[in-house]
Amino acid sequence: MEKPANVQSSVETLMKAYAVQCFCEPVVAIERGDHQPLGSEVVVEVMRCGICHTDLHLQDGYYDLGGGKRANLVDRGIRPPVIMGHEVLGRLVAKGPNAAIDDSAIGKTFLVYPWLGCGECEVCQAGKENLCAKPRYIGVARAGGYAEQCVVPDPKYLVDVTGIEPALAATYACSGLTAYSALRKVTIDKQDDLLVLMGLGGVGLSGLQIALALGYRRIAVADIDADKREFALKCGASLTLDPRDGDALSVLADAGGAAAVVDFVGNSATATFAIASLRKGGTCIVVGLFGGDITLSLPPLVQRAITLQGSFVGNLDELKELIELAKSGVIDPLPIETVAFDEVNAALERLRAGHVKGRLVLAR
Ligand SMILES: [Zn+2]
Ligand SMILES: [Zn+2]
């Protein structure tokens, strides 16, 4: 966890935040002293903050590993109070004495790249901070955007999103980036090969829109929700199916089999289906963190020459690429509903119930 702000202005001003104080309980409003940025730090006044499915795991305090096993967040050093929120868009309001950003940027709005590593190891130096062994993710391991202000360790993590609708821009930091990074790992013929996307939650829907923008022409979408399937067809999917239908796999096989599948759900049923849908030589990329486990027979892994890969969020360069793509106007916007910050608990419960199309974004 982030250490409490250790420097407060002599005239005490307080910043409101919404924090998980006890796992498995609603978030509560707390107050913290305004943070005076030190060193290279910058402070943004949070204008928009997306609500992500990951936040539900943070609220619960664990991930389900399947087979009755759990990955507890306290074992990873994540303890309440947790100020969640990693899709942060805000106005730059303060900078530390060593922050390498021009004074003229004060007052401008930026998207925050949240997937910070230690910044020093080889992985971080190679620009893959999201894969650092010592993560300090904003809204996970350090205070995030469910607050009036958010401290960012360095201005290099601020991305210019001029021209993109603010709530939509916020979602690119996680749901968009996660989808984009997963799709960058797909290496199939965009014209002829079948790409299967599983699960049309916020990330999956982003995935569909980004895949269309990237030029994939044969996209099948699998979701158990008929409304979401219908919406996928309207967006431009060429085929939709309910993975629970007995003939769903044969429908995909008749379409040539999946050259690549991106599983945006990541539970036992979806991953099992995704792997079964692959044609020989196909790749399954698991992105969702719903939780569970699978049993994988090894001889077919070899004989079918399939690849099973995980993909976790994305790196800073990928976010910048995605923002450029979005600025060029080729990505259809994700449906977004904005809600007030003090309605965060109701919003989290709606997401938990699965009744959200697109993304809920806190706004002020
Ligand atoms: Zn997220
Ligand atoms: Zn590192």
XYZ file of C-alpha atoms and ligand atoms in Angstrom:
366
model
C 0.000 0.000 0.000
C 0.958 3.538 -0.489
C 2.262 5.162 2.652
C -0.079 7.807 4.009
C 0.700 11.233 2.647
C 3.493 12.304 4.945
C 3.629 15.936 3.953
C 0.643 18.134 4.498
C 0.295 21.801 3.902
C 0.469 23.953 6.991
C -3.056 25.114 6.268
C -4.760 21.754 6.359
C -6.947 21.077 3.344
C -8.654 17.747 3.057
C -9.190 15.559 0.042
C -12.191 13.247 -0.123
C -11.636 9.677 -1.244
C -13.622 6.454 -1.322
C -11.822 3.512 0.193
C -12.224 -0.170 0.951
C -11.748 -0.096 4.721
C -12.677 -3.761 5.241
C -12.638 -6.362 2.466
C -16.096 -7.577 1.408
C -17.765 -4.390 2.598
C -19.003 -1.291 0.758
C -16.464 1.444 0.159
C -16.662 4.384 2.533
C -15.876 8.059 2.150
C -12.709 9.105 3.938
C -10.708 12.302 4.096
C -7.005 12.673 3.620
C -4.682 15.617 3.766
C -3.868 17.188 0.412
C -0.636 15.745 -0.916
C 2.195 18.125 -1.716
C 4.094 16.542 -4.617
C 7.705 15.621 -3.913
C 10.508 14.956 -6.382
C 9.084 13.991 -9.765
C 5.534 13.489 -8.500
C 2.527 15.144 -10.069
C -1.003 15.487 -8.711
C -4.135 15.350 -10.810
C -7.602 16.444 -9.798
C -9.697 13.442 -10.791
C -12.429 14.298 -13.312
C -13.382 10.802 -14.487
C -12.605 7.343 -13.145
C -13.802 4.125 -14.739
C -15.158 1.281 -12.625
C -13.530 -2.004 -13.539
C -14.360 -5.609 -12.712
C -10.939 -5.774 -11.044
C -12.288 -3.343 -8.459
C -14.746 -6.033 -7.346
C -11.835 -8.360 -6.604
C -10.105 -5.575 -4.702
C -13.269 -5.003 -2.725
C -13.548 -8.729 -2.016
C -9.881 -9.043 -1.090
C -9.141 -12.111 -3.201
C -9.154 -13.805 -6.589
C -10.755 -17.215 -7.047
C -8.091 -19.639 -8.279
C -10.528 -22.519 -8.706
C -10.656 -25.764 -6.775
C -11.548 -23.865 -3.607
C -8.249 -21.944 -3.660
C -7.960 -18.199 -3.336
C -5.229 -15.657 -3.982
C -5.582 -13.275 -1.067
C -4.574 -9.682 -1.651
C -3.092 -9.339 1.837
C -0.530 -11.955 0.817
C 0.545 -9.547 -1.934
C 0.869 -6.693 0.519
C -2.454 -5.086 -0.421
C -4.279 -4.070 2.744
C -7.110 -1.658 3.498
C -7.585 1.185 3.174
C -7.540 0.611 -0.586
C -8.456 3.612 -2.712
C -9.449 1.877 -5.928
C -9.734 3.297 -9.425
C -7.193 2.730 -12.190
C -8.987 4.381 -15.140
C -8.102 7.881 -14.063
C -8.475 11.026 -16.089
C -7.707 14.302 -14.385
C -6.511 17.844 -14.509
C -2.888 18.418 -13.594
C -2.932 20.645 -10.523
C 0.515 20.325 -8.939
C 4.010 19.096 -9.760
C 7.019 18.273 -7.666
C 10.277 20.240 -7.997
C 11.851 17.578 -10.246
C 8.814 16.723 -12.363
C 9.842 16.926 -16.020
C 6.768 18.664 -17.355
C 6.335 22.253 -18.403
C 4.488 24.647 -16.110
C 2.148 25.366 -18.999
C 0.733 21.831 -18.583
C -0.786 22.784 -15.240
C -4.536 22.900 -15.719
C -4.528 20.533 -18.688
C -6.334 17.215 -18.666
C -4.470 13.926 -18.972
C -5.111 10.215 -18.868
C -3.027 8.425 -16.231
C -1.133 5.248 -17.151
C -1.758 3.173 -14.010
C 0.252 -0.052 -14.447
C 3.438 1.071 -12.752
C 6.316 -1.199 -11.845
C 9.342 -0.455 -9.679
C 10.721 1.656 -12.531
C 14.239 0.294 -12.034
C 14.421 -3.382 -12.948
C 15.251 -4.703 -16.431
C 11.597 -5.372 -17.152
C 10.648 -1.781 -16.337
C 13.643 -0.413 -18.223
C 12.442 -2.391 -21.245
C 9.128 -0.535 -21.032
C 7.107 -3.427 -19.636
C 6.236 -1.988 -16.255
C 2.956 -3.900 -16.247
C 5.014 -7.097 -15.930
C 7.335 -5.896 -13.146
C 7.738 -8.290 -10.201
C 7.244 -5.365 -7.813
C 4.082 -3.723 -9.104
C 2.832 -0.454 -7.665
C -0.302 -0.154 -9.772
C -2.362 2.971 -9.272
C -5.716 2.057 -7.735
C -4.397 -1.321 -6.617
C -1.093 -1.088 -4.747
C -1.196 2.683 -4.381
C -4.054 5.147 -4.087
C -6.186 5.459 -7.214
C -8.893 7.600 -8.725
C -11.866 7.002 -6.430
C -10.850 10.305 -4.936
C -10.687 14.021 -5.545
C -6.981 13.826 -6.248
C -4.542 11.194 -7.412
C -0.761 11.275 -7.024
C 1.276 9.996 -9.972
C 5.003 9.331 -9.381
C 6.183 10.886 -12.637
C 4.670 12.977 -15.451
C 5.857 10.395 -18.004
C 2.745 8.426 -17.022
C 0.437 11.236 -18.193
C -0.979 10.743 -21.677
C -2.463 13.547 -23.762
C -5.984 12.589 -24.818
C -7.028 15.872 -26.417
C -10.070 15.393 -28.608
C -11.305 12.190 -26.975
C -14.469 12.400 -24.886
C -13.183 12.396 -21.267
C -15.151 9.445 -19.841
C -14.297 7.352 -22.892
C -10.641 8.360 -22.643
C -10.572 7.159 -19.018
C -11.626 3.664 -20.086
C -8.662 3.339 -22.409
C -6.311 3.047 -19.395
C -7.618 -0.410 -18.531
C -10.461 -1.862 -20.557
C -9.199 -0.403 -23.819
C -5.539 -1.096 -23.124
C -6.210 -4.648 -21.931
C -8.138 -5.402 -25.090
C -5.588 -3.694 -27.316
C -2.590 -5.462 -25.784
C -4.323 -8.848 -26.107
C -5.198 -8.176 -29.742
C -1.604 -7.147 -30.467
C -0.620 -10.682 -29.466
C -2.900 -12.111 -32.145
C -1.029 -12.888 -35.359
C -3.600 -14.202 -37.817
C -4.763 -13.173 -41.259
C -7.191 -10.330 -40.567
C -9.093 -10.920 -43.768
C -9.603 -14.661 -43.788
C -8.930 -16.155 -40.357
C -11.610 -16.434 -37.698
C -11.082 -14.406 -34.525
C -13.301 -15.387 -31.590
C -13.969 -12.980 -28.747
C -15.484 -14.416 -25.585
C -17.510 -12.224 -23.251
C -18.853 -8.776 -24.046
C -18.312 -6.974 -20.767
C -16.531 -3.643 -20.803
C -13.209 -5.123 -21.880
C -14.724 -7.540 -24.380
C -16.768 -4.836 -26.043
C -13.678 -2.650 -26.241
C -11.973 -5.665 -27.780
C -14.645 -5.987 -30.444
C -14.452 -2.320 -31.373
C -10.666 -2.256 -31.417
C -10.523 -5.493 -33.436
C -12.850 -3.928 -36.009
C -10.692 -0.788 -36.043
C -7.576 -2.913 -36.539
C -9.171 -4.462 -39.610
C -10.275 -7.924 -38.493
C -13.057 -8.962 -40.844
C -14.163 -12.346 -39.480
C -15.050 -11.888 -35.829
C -17.238 -14.304 -33.891
C -18.498 -13.209 -30.486
C -19.533 -15.683 -27.793
C -21.634 -14.463 -24.874
C -24.412 -15.979 -22.790
C -26.428 -12.723 -22.908
C -28.722 -12.435 -25.968
C -28.814 -8.623 -25.752
C -25.033 -8.439 -25.817
C -24.916 -10.810 -28.815
C -27.394 -8.654 -30.676
C -25.342 -5.568 -29.850
C -22.199 -7.305 -31.133
C -23.878 -7.922 -34.493
C -24.851 -4.261 -34.687
C -21.253 -3.294 -33.955
C -20.004 -5.420 -36.833
C -19.369 -8.957 -35.563
C -19.940 -11.483 -38.346
C -21.174 -14.305 -36.118
C -22.455 -14.596 -32.559
C -23.203 -17.603 -30.432
C -24.159 -18.714 -26.950
C -21.273 -20.901 -25.740
C -23.733 -22.965 -23.689
C -25.513 -24.172 -26.829
C -24.715 -27.774 -27.633
C -23.772 -26.986 -31.212
C -21.724 -23.842 -30.526
C -18.380 -25.573 -31.069
C -19.518 -27.219 -34.291
C -20.743 -23.850 -35.595
C -17.243 -22.478 -35.073
C -15.656 -25.606 -36.552
C -17.850 -25.201 -39.642
C -16.597 -21.623 -39.892
C -13.043 -22.952 -40.062
C -12.288 -23.074 -36.370
C -10.814 -20.245 -34.349
C -7.380 -19.131 -35.494
C -7.283 -17.076 -32.314
C -9.563 -16.686 -29.327
C -9.419 -13.915 -26.774
C -11.173 -14.953 -23.584
C -12.293 -11.755 -21.892
C -14.039 -13.671 -19.099
C -11.419 -16.108 -17.888
C -13.451 -18.628 -15.979
C -13.362 -22.420 -16.201
C -16.205 -22.659 -18.709
C -15.029 -19.913 -21.058
C -11.392 -21.026 -21.127
C -12.434 -24.636 -21.748
C -14.689 -23.526 -24.582
C -12.039 -21.204 -25.999
C -9.392 -23.907 -26.159
C -11.846 -26.408 -27.661
C -12.805 -23.930 -30.381
C -9.248 -23.548 -31.696
C -8.247 -24.908 -35.028
C -4.859 -26.599 -35.273
C -2.074 -24.097 -34.695
C -4.500 -21.666 -33.045
C -3.828 -19.414 -30.083
C -5.960 -18.819 -27.009
C -5.258 -15.607 -25.134
C -6.816 -15.379 -21.688
C -7.425 -11.858 -20.464
C -10.342 -12.039 -18.048
C -9.786 -12.552 -14.334
C -13.160 -13.934 -13.426
C -11.426 -16.902 -11.819
C -11.384 -20.669 -11.849
C -9.201 -23.382 -13.306
C -9.074 -25.842 -16.187
C -7.788 -29.333 -16.820
C -5.678 -29.520 -19.937
C -4.923 -32.828 -21.627
C -1.333 -32.598 -22.812
C -1.270 -34.831 -25.941
C -3.860 -32.628 -27.767
C -1.845 -29.533 -26.812
C 1.025 -31.067 -28.773
C -0.942 -32.694 -31.565
C -3.048 -29.602 -32.225
C 0.033 -27.367 -31.819
C -2.038 -24.818 -29.952
C -0.786 -21.921 -27.838
C -2.271 -20.867 -24.524
C -1.211 -17.411 -23.472
C -2.091 -14.917 -20.753
C -2.194 -11.180 -21.321
C -2.271 -8.674 -18.480
C -3.275 -5.059 -19.130
C -0.629 -3.423 -21.344
C 2.428 -1.206 -21.324
C 2.773 2.564 -21.640
C 3.777 2.455 -25.311
C 0.727 0.342 -26.110
C -1.499 2.871 -24.344
C 0.016 5.672 -26.421
C -0.546 3.641 -29.612
C -4.139 2.996 -28.609
C -4.740 6.689 -27.878
C -3.352 7.600 -31.296
C -5.688 5.046 -32.865
C -8.612 6.513 -30.919
C -7.675 10.060 -31.927
C -7.712 8.995 -35.572
C -11.407 8.284 -35.122
C -11.468 4.637 -36.223
C -12.607 3.117 -32.912
C -16.327 3.209 -32.223
C -16.884 4.535 -28.702
C -17.713 2.119 -25.933
C -21.195 2.727 -24.461
C -20.551 4.647 -21.265
C -22.744 5.658 -18.378
C -21.406 8.258 -15.993
C -22.318 8.188 -12.310
C -21.549 10.538 -9.449
C -18.611 9.656 -7.212
C -20.834 9.348 -4.144
C -22.872 6.663 -5.914
C -19.870 4.402 -6.259
C -21.299 1.586 -4.122
C -24.473 1.280 -6.175
C -22.363 1.288 -9.315
C -20.110 -1.487 -7.995
C -23.155 -3.596 -7.151
C -24.611 -3.119 -10.626
C -21.332 -4.255 -12.133
C -21.259 -7.235 -9.787
C -24.741 -8.212 -10.923
C -23.558 -8.137 -14.548
C -26.120 -5.573 -15.666
C -23.756 -3.074 -17.243
C -23.438 -2.642 -20.989
C -20.083 -1.073 -21.677
C -18.546 0.875 -18.845
C -19.603 2.802 -15.749
C -17.456 5.862 -15.194
C -17.424 8.052 -12.104
C -17.630 11.703 -13.068
C -17.610 15.085 -11.460
Zn -9.323 -2.581 -14.930
Zn 10.354 -3.129 -12.233
